[in-house]
Amino acid sequence: RKEVEQDPGPFNVPEGATVAFNCTYSNSASQSFFWYRQDCRKEPKLLMSVYSSGNEDGRFTAQLNRASQYISLLIRDSKLSDSATYLCVVNKDQAGTALIFGKGTTLSVSS
Amino acid sequence: DAGITQSPRHKVTETGTPVTLRCHQTENHRYMYWYRQDPGHGLRLIHYSYGVKDTDKGEVSDGYSVSRSKTEDFLLTLESATSSQTSVYFCAISEAGVSEQYFGPGTRLTVT
């Protein structure tokens, strides 16, 4: 199993749609989980951290399932500006000195 | 936005020449990282630093060295650049090893 695995997409959705991205990770000792957003030819930017109880930030909801080693990101009411690549990120081990980045899922929102 | 700058932003160099990339932060964060990003591979860790003069290797460290003589600066050196090192290089910082990382704008390096 790859350390962090994501469906590369692309996901093509109309404005206003709800879209969900999934991510699996291999190391059961991982403690930190994040979603990053990366626009074309730009640096990755932190979208949100993912907490055990799940968390929401506006139109974005992140969920963590430790038993299944699975992370999800839900985007509601998609906007054109949500078009980007979304990276699932997990810390490598208990020491936590390295983050492992998934290869990303590409989202394209059209009008 | 976190205060992270990278220089140069773009560089074209020839095979066999030495290259140094600089990352500068104004956040006083303890941890600094160098990544490379290539199509089909995503972000891969080259080296990281957990304090002044404290560095360690990442996943793809061969052909690269780093130095950190001040909290705010982390240098990445390609001793003898090869075409396989053509890539986009990102620097990142974090307060703690387990915490979120913030990225600089990247350096686009082409080795001909």
mmCIF file of C-alpha atoms in Angstrom:
data_model
loop_
_atom_site.group_PDB
_atom_site.id
_atom_site.type_symbol
_atom_site.label_atom_id
_atom_site.label_comp_id
_atom_site.label_asym_id
_atom_site.label_seq_id
_atom_site.Cartn_x
_atom_site.Cartn_y
_atom_site.Cartn_z
ATOM 1 C CA ARG A 1 0.000 0.000 0.000
ATOM 2 C CA LYS A 2 1.319 3.452 -0.866
ATOM 3 C CA GLU A 3 1.957 5.759 2.088
ATOM 4 C CA VAL A 4 -0.732 8.217 1.018
ATOM 5 C CA GLU A 5 -3.036 7.405 -1.822
ATOM 6 C CA GLN A 6 -5.550 9.614 -3.585
ATOM 7 C CA ASP A 7 -7.727 9.304 -6.644
ATOM 8 C CA PRO A 8 -5.999 11.666 -9.115
ATOM 9 C CA GLY A 9 -9.242 12.600 -10.865
ATOM 10 C CA PRO A 10 -9.888 14.890 -12.566
ATOM 11 C CA PHE A 11 -13.217 15.621 -10.981
ATOM 12 C CA ASN A 12 -15.247 17.830 -13.298
ATOM 13 C CA VAL A 13 -18.284 19.341 -11.596
ATOM 14 C CA PRO A 14 -20.673 22.236 -12.238
ATOM 15 C CA GLU A 15 -20.897 25.233 -9.955
ATOM 16 C CA GLY A 16 -23.010 24.514 -6.916
ATOM 17 C CA ALA A 17 -22.240 20.803 -6.852
ATOM 18 C CA THR A 18 -21.062 18.862 -3.836
ATOM 19 C CA VAL A 19 -17.882 16.867 -4.347
ATOM 20 C CA ALA A 20 -15.978 14.501 -2.072
ATOM 21 C CA PHE A 21 -12.350 13.448 -2.159
ATOM 22 C CA ASN A 22 -10.960 10.424 -0.395
ATOM 23 C CA CYS A 23 -7.514 9.527 0.795
ATOM 24 C CA THR A 24 -6.026 6.450 2.429
ATOM 25 C CA TYR A 25 -2.801 6.251 4.406
ATOM 26 C CA SER A 26 -0.673 3.268 5.325
ATOM 27 C CA ASN A 27 0.923 4.113 8.680
ATOM 28 C CA SER A 28 -1.415 3.484 11.590
ATOM 29 C CA ALA A 29 0.940 5.508 13.836
ATOM 30 C CA SER A 30 0.289 8.731 11.929
ATOM 31 C CA GLN A 31 -1.071 11.486 14.158
ATOM 32 C CA SER A 32 -1.378 14.604 12.018
ATOM 33 C CA PHE A 33 -3.595 14.980 8.983
ATOM 34 C CA PHE A 34 -4.111 17.889 6.647
ATOM 35 C CA TRP A 35 -5.659 18.945 3.376
ATOM 36 C CA TYR A 36 -3.702 21.345 1.215
ATOM 37 C CA ARG A 37 -4.762 23.140 -1.928
ATOM 38 C CA GLN A 38 -2.394 23.796 -4.816
ATOM 39 C CA ASP A 39 -3.165 26.039 -7.756
ATOM 40 C CA CYS A 40 -1.343 25.539 -11.026
ATOM 41 C CA ARG A 41 2.333 26.538 -10.768
ATOM 42 C CA LYS A 42 1.851 27.819 -7.225
ATOM 43 C CA GLU A 43 2.889 26.615 -3.796
ATOM 44 C CA PRO A 44 0.674 24.305 -1.733
ATOM 45 C CA LYS A 45 -1.441 26.168 0.790
ATOM 46 C CA LEU A 46 -2.976 24.736 3.938
ATOM 47 C CA LEU A 47 -6.715 24.305 3.506
ATOM 48 C CA MET A 48 -7.486 22.699 6.834
ATOM 49 C CA SER A 49 -6.217 20.338 9.464
ATOM 50 C CA VAL A 50 -8.209 17.158 10.035
ATOM 51 C CA TYR A 51 -9.228 16.280 13.570
ATOM 52 C CA SER A 52 -10.411 12.968 14.948
ATOM 53 C CA SER A 53 -13.923 14.256 15.547
ATOM 54 C CA GLY A 54 -14.182 15.754 12.088
ATOM 55 C CA ASN A 55 -14.196 19.464 11.417
ATOM 56 C CA GLU A 56 -15.825 22.021 9.210
ATOM 57 C CA ASP A 57 -14.678 25.317 7.763
ATOM 58 C CA GLY A 58 -17.399 27.044 5.812
ATOM 59 C CA ARG A 59 -18.181 24.925 2.773
ATOM 60 C CA PHE A 60 -15.422 22.439 3.570
ATOM 61 C CA THR A 61 -15.765 19.409 5.834
ATOM 62 C CA ALA A 62 -12.970 17.008 6.707
ATOM 63 C CA GLN A 63 -13.410 13.581 8.251
ATOM 64 C CA LEU A 64 -10.937 11.085 9.679
ATOM 65 C CA ASN A 65 -11.512 7.368 10.135
ATOM 66 C CA ARG A 66 -8.542 5.955 12.017
ATOM 67 C CA ALA A 67 -9.805 2.379 11.963
ATOM 68 C CA SER A 68 -9.937 2.382 8.171
ATOM 69 C CA GLN A 69 -6.981 4.792 7.800
ATOM 70 C CA TYR A 70 -9.100 6.995 5.624
ATOM 71 C CA ILE A 71 -9.487 10.768 5.295
ATOM 72 C CA SER A 72 -12.112 12.642 3.334
ATOM 73 C CA LEU A 73 -12.768 16.184 2.187
ATOM 74 C CA LEU A 74 -16.256 17.352 1.248
ATOM 75 C CA ILE A 75 -16.796 20.580 -0.660
ATOM 76 C CA ARG A 76 -20.342 21.909 -0.777
ATOM 77 C CA ASP A 77 -21.706 24.511 -3.190
ATOM 78 C CA SER A 78 -18.605 24.387 -5.403
ATOM 79 C CA LYS A 79 -17.295 27.683 -6.776
ATOM 80 C CA LEU A 80 -15.223 28.306 -9.887
ATOM 81 C CA SER A 81 -12.448 29.405 -7.540
ATOM 82 C CA ASP A 82 -12.352 25.937 -5.969
ATOM 83 C CA SER A 83 -10.704 24.609 -9.127
ATOM 84 C CA ALA A 84 -7.309 23.362 -7.956
ATOM 85 C CA THR A 85 -5.439 20.247 -6.923
ATOM 86 C CA TYR A 86 -6.176 19.021 -3.394
ATOM 87 C CA LEU A 87 -3.383 17.263 -1.531
ATOM 88 C CA CYS A 88 -3.928 14.830 1.305
ATOM 89 C CA VAL A 89 -1.086 15.053 3.824
ATOM 90 C CA VAL A 90 -0.166 12.762 6.700
ATOM 91 C CA ASN A 91 2.750 12.822 9.091
ATOM 92 C CA LYS A 92 5.143 9.972 8.468
ATOM 93 C CA ASP A 93 5.573 8.550 11.916
ATOM 94 C CA GLN A 94 5.198 9.232 15.609
ATOM 95 C CA ALA A 95 8.240 11.503 15.582
ATOM 96 C CA GLY A 96 6.330 13.580 13.113
ATOM 97 C CA THR A 97 9.312 15.234 11.551
ATOM 98 C CA ALA A 98 8.175 14.575 8.020
ATOM 99 C CA LEU A 99 4.898 14.965 6.201
ATOM 100 C CA ILE A 100 3.956 12.659 3.374
ATOM 101 C CA PHE A 101 2.026 14.284 0.568
ATOM 102 C CA GLY A 102 -0.390 12.476 -1.660
ATOM 103 C CA LYS A 103 -0.080 13.177 -5.366
ATOM 104 C CA GLY A 104 -3.291 15.139 -5.302
ATOM 105 C CA THR A 105 -6.789 15.124 -6.720
ATOM 106 C CA THR A 106 -7.600 17.630 -9.428
ATOM 107 C CA LEU A 107 -10.912 19.462 -9.281
ATOM 108 C CA SER A 108 -12.329 21.494 -12.132
ATOM 109 C CA VAL A 109 -15.496 23.493 -11.465
ATOM 110 C CA SER A 110 -17.301 24.845 -14.505
ATOM 111 C CA SER A 111 -20.101 27.372 -14.956
ATOM 112 C CA ASP B 1 0.671 34.612 4.477
ATOM 113 C CA ALA B 2 3.684 33.202 6.254
ATOM 114 C CA GLY B 3 6.858 35.187 5.682
ATOM 115 C CA ILE B 4 8.813 32.834 3.472
ATOM 116 C CA THR B 5 10.843 33.858 0.462
ATOM 117 C CA GLN B 6 12.893 31.798 -1.927
ATOM 118 C CA SER B 7 15.662 32.929 -4.216
ATOM 119 C CA PRO B 8 16.179 32.741 -7.054
ATOM 120 C CA ARG B 9 12.638 32.155 -8.315
ATOM 121 C CA HIS B 10 13.845 30.868 -11.661
ATOM 122 C CA LYS B 11 17.216 29.516 -12.704
ATOM 123 C CA VAL B 12 18.640 27.844 -15.768
ATOM 124 C CA THR B 13 22.011 26.210 -15.342
ATOM 125 C CA GLU B 14 24.238 23.743 -17.122
ATOM 126 C CA THR B 15 24.970 20.172 -16.144
ATOM 127 C CA GLY B 16 27.908 19.938 -13.766
ATOM 128 C CA THR B 17 27.648 23.406 -12.285
ATOM 129 C CA PRO B 18 26.984 24.021 -8.586
ATOM 130 C CA VAL B 19 23.707 25.632 -7.628
ATOM 131 C CA THR B 20 22.522 27.062 -4.310
ATOM 132 C CA LEU B 21 18.921 27.842 -3.523
ATOM 133 C CA ARG B 22 18.022 30.006 -0.566
ATOM 134 C CA CYS B 23 15.015 29.931 1.720
ATOM 135 C CA HIS B 24 14.449 32.806 4.123
ATOM 136 C CA GLN B 25 11.761 33.014 6.816
ATOM 137 C CA THR B 26 10.661 35.791 9.122
ATOM 138 C CA GLU B 27 8.448 33.596 11.347
ATOM 139 C CA ASN B 28 11.187 32.272 13.645
ATOM 140 C CA HIS B 29 9.942 28.717 13.091
ATOM 141 C CA ARG B 30 12.225 25.937 14.247
ATOM 142 C CA TYR B 31 11.657 23.505 11.364
ATOM 143 C CA MET B 32 12.517 24.120 7.729
ATOM 144 C CA TYR B 33 12.188 21.755 4.789
ATOM 145 C CA TRP B 34 13.193 21.433 1.165
ATOM 146 C CA TYR B 35 10.937 19.564 -1.250
ATOM 147 C CA ARG B 36 10.984 18.933 -4.950
ATOM 148 C CA GLN B 37 7.855 18.517 -7.018
ATOM 149 C CA ASP B 38 7.785 16.634 -10.286
ATOM 150 C CA PRO B 39 4.892 15.454 -12.460
ATOM 151 C CA GLY B 40 3.754 12.006 -11.394
ATOM 152 C CA HIS B 41 5.657 12.117 -8.119
ATOM 153 C CA GLY B 42 4.053 14.811 -6.066
ATOM 154 C CA LEU B 43 6.053 16.550 -3.348
ATOM 155 C CA ARG B 44 9.091 14.690 -2.097
ATOM 156 C CA LEU B 45 11.208 15.661 0.879
ATOM 157 C CA ILE B 46 14.884 16.301 0.146
ATOM 158 C CA HIS B 47 16.253 17.458 3.501
ATOM 159 C CA TYR B 48 14.927 19.129 6.587
ATOM 160 C CA SER B 49 16.252 21.048 9.558
ATOM 161 C CA TYR B 50 15.047 20.963 13.148
ATOM 162 C CA GLY B 51 17.286 23.756 14.375
ATOM 163 C CA VAL B 52 20.405 25.734 13.614
ATOM 164 C CA LYS B 53 23.054 23.330 12.342
ATOM 165 C CA ASP B 54 20.652 20.389 12.829
ATOM 166 C CA THR B 55 19.647 18.732 9.579
ATOM 167 C CA ASP B 56 18.562 15.331 8.373
ATOM 168 C CA LYS B 57 17.956 13.546 5.098
ATOM 169 C CA GLY B 58 14.624 13.063 3.458
ATOM 170 C CA GLU B 59 13.357 10.666 0.839
ATOM 171 C CA VAL B 60 15.408 11.966 -2.122
ATOM 172 C CA SER B 61 18.586 13.439 -0.629
ATOM 173 C CA ASP B 62 21.188 12.016 -3.032
ATOM 174 C CA GLY B 63 22.976 14.804 -4.900
ATOM 175 C CA TYR B 64 21.834 17.501 -2.457
ATOM 176 C CA SER B 65 23.310 19.080 0.636
ATOM 177 C CA VAL B 66 21.892 21.661 3.027
ATOM 178 C CA SER B 67 23.080 24.121 5.594
ATOM 179 C CA ARG B 68 21.415 26.159 8.286
ATOM 180 C CA SER B 69 23.655 28.635 10.073
ATOM 181 C CA LYS B 70 20.830 30.936 11.179
ATOM 182 C CA THR B 71 17.243 30.277 12.206
ATOM 183 C CA GLU B 72 15.916 32.267 9.285
ATOM 184 C CA ASP B 73 17.960 30.788 6.437
ATOM 185 C CA PHE B 74 18.061 27.292 4.971
ATOM 186 C CA LEU B 75 20.250 26.691 1.931
ATOM 187 C CA LEU B 76 19.964 23.837 -0.556
ATOM 188 C CA THR B 77 23.027 23.078 -2.670
ATOM 189 C CA LEU B 78 23.327 20.935 -5.744
ATOM 190 C CA GLU B 79 27.069 20.271 -5.840
ATOM 191 C CA SER B 80 27.066 19.248 -9.509
ATOM 192 C CA ALA B 81 23.692 19.730 -11.147
ATOM 193 C CA THR B 82 22.261 16.990 -13.359
ATOM 194 C CA SER B 83 19.315 17.053 -15.743
ATOM 195 C CA SER B 84 17.384 14.798 -13.354
ATOM 196 C CA GLN B 85 17.423 17.660 -10.865
ATOM 197 C CA THR B 86 15.307 19.819 -13.139
ATOM 198 C CA SER B 87 12.303 20.437 -10.945
ATOM 199 C CA VAL B 88 10.327 22.905 -8.888
ATOM 200 C CA TYR B 89 11.824 23.293 -5.428
ATOM 201 C CA PHE B 90 9.705 24.375 -2.485
ATOM 202 C CA CYS B 91 10.846 25.424 0.935
ATOM 203 C CA ALA B 92 8.509 24.993 3.888
ATOM 204 C CA ILE B 93 8.510 25.927 7.557
ATOM 205 C CA SER B 94 6.695 24.682 10.649
ATOM 206 C CA GLU B 95 6.681 25.442 14.352
ATOM 207 C CA ALA B 96 6.874 21.804 15.363
ATOM 208 C CA GLY B 97 7.591 18.571 13.547
ATOM 209 C CA VAL B 98 4.008 17.386 13.766
ATOM 210 C CA SER B 99 2.370 20.664 12.863
ATOM 211 C CA GLU B 100 1.231 22.111 9.579
ATOM 212 C CA GLN B 101 3.815 23.406 7.146
ATOM 213 C CA TYR B 102 3.775 26.662 5.235
ATOM 214 C CA PHE B 103 5.384 26.881 1.838
ATOM 215 C CA GLY B 104 7.448 29.416 0.008
ATOM 216 C CA PRO B 105 6.632 30.416 -3.582
ATOM 217 C CA GLY B 106 9.026 27.910 -5.131
ATOM 218 C CA THR B 107 12.091 27.966 -7.364
ATOM 219 C CA ARG B 108 11.850 26.634 -10.875
ATOM 220 C CA LEU B 109 15.215 25.085 -11.767
ATOM 221 C CA THR B 110 16.149 23.880 -15.217
ATOM 222 C CA VAL B 111 19.398 21.978 -15.761
ATOM 223 C CA THR B 112 20.394 21.795 -19.426
#
